[in-house]
Short mmCIF file of C-alpha atoms in Angstrom, two decimals:
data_model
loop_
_atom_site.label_atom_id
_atom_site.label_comp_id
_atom_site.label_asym_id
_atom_site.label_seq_id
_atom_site.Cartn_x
_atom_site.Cartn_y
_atom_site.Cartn_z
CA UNK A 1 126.31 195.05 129.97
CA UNK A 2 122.43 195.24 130.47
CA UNK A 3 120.60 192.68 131.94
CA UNK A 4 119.68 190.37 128.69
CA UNK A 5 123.10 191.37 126.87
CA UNK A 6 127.13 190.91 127.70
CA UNK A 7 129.86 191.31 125.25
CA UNK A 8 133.66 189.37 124.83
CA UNK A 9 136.38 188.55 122.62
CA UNK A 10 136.80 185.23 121.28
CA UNK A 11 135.96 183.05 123.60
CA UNK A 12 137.06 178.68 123.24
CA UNK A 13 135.36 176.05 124.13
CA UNK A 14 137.51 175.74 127.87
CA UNK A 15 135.43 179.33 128.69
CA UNK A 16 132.15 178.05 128.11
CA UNK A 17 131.53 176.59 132.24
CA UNK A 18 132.24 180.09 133.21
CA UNK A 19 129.55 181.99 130.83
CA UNK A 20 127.40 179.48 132.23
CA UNK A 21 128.41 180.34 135.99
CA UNK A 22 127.96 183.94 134.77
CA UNK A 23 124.04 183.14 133.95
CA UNK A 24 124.18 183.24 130.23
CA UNK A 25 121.82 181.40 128.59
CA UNK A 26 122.47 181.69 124.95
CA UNK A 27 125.80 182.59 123.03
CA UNK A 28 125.55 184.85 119.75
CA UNK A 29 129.08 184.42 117.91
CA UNK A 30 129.62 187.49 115.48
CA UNK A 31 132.93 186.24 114.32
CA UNK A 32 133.90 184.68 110.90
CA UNK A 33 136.05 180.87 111.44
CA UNK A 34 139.56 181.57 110.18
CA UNK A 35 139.15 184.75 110.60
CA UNK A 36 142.38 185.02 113.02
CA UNK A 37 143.79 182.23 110.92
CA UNK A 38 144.21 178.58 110.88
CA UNK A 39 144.45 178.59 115.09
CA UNK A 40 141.47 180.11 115.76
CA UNK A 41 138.85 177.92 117.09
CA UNK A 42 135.93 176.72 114.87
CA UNK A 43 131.64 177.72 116.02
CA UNK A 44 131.57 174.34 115.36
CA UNK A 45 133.86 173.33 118.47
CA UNK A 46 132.30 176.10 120.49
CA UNK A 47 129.00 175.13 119.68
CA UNK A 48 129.52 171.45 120.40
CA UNK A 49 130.37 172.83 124.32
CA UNK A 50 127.62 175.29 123.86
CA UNK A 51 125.05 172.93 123.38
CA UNK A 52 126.26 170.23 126.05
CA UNK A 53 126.19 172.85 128.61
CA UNK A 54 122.43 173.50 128.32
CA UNK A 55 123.21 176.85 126.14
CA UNK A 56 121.46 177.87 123.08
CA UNK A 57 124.01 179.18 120.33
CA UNK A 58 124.09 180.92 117.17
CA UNK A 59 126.81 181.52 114.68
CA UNK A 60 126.41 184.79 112.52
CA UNK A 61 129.23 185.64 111.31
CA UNK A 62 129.93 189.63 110.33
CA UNK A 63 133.12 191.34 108.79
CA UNK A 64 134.33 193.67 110.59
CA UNK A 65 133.78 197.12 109.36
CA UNK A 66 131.14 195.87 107.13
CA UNK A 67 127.84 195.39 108.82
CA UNK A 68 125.04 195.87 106.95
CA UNK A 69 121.45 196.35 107.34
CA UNK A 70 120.25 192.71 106.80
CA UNK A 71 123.52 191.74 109.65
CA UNK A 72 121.30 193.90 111.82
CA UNK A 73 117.76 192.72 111.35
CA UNK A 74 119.11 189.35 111.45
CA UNK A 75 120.61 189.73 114.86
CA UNK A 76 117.64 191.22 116.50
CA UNK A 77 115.58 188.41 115.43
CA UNK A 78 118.17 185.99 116.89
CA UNK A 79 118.27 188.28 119.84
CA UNK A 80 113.85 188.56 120.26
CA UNK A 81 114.10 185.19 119.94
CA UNK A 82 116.98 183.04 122.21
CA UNK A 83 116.69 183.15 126.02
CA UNK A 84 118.54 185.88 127.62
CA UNK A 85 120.99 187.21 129.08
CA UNK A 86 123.24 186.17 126.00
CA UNK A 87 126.59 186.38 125.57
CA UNK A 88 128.22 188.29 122.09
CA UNK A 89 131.27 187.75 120.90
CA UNK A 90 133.91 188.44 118.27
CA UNK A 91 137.50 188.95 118.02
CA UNK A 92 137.15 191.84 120.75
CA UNK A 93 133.67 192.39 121.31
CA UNK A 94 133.47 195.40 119.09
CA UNK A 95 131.69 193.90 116.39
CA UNK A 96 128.73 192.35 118.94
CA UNK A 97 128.69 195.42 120.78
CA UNK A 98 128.48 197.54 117.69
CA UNK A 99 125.95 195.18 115.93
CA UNK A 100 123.28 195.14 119.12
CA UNK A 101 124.05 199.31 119.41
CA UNK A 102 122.19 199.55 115.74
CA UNK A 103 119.68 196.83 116.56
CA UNK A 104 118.92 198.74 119.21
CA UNK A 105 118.84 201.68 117.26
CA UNK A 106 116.90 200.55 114.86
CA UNK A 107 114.20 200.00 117.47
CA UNK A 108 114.54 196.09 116.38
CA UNK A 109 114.44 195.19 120.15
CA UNK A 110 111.98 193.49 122.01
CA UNK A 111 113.14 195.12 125.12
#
């Protein structure tokens, strides 16, 4: 992790005080609802806990595997944009990770 940036698997509404203890101050969530099936947790229901802690949060959902171009451009401007550090996530943290390594990259960074 840098200073603006951390990375995690799926995280659930129930996680959200400690990203908050951790100093987060926006969430990016990279994966796609059902993705892990019917079980997994909804950005809406993360975002709802998000939000009431103070935290700004995006959804952009990317398949695995299959980010492209416009993914990328559209995460750095997410990322130029929300206060920082902020907190990635996906199933594993692959996806995130991989996603701000080409942003990066790409020289799409503000920092």
């Amino acid at each position: 992790m840098s200073e603006s940036i951390g990375f995690a698997g799926q995280i659930s509404p129930e996680h959200i005080s400690q990203v908050v203890e951790k100093g987060f101050k926006s969430i990016v969530n990279n994966r796609p609802d059902f993705e892990g099936g019917a079980e997994q947790v909804t950005s809406a229901e993360i975002e709802v806990a998000a939000r009431a802690a103070g935290l700004d949060y995006v959804y952009q959902p990317v398949i695995a595997g299959q980010i492209t171009e416009i993914d990328v451009r559209t995460f750095a401007n997410h990322y130029n944009e929300l206060p920082k550090p902020i907190l990635m996530f996906c199933r594993t943290g692959n996806r995130s990770n991989n996603l701000y390594q080409l942003a990066k990259q790409m020289d799409l960074l503000d920092d």
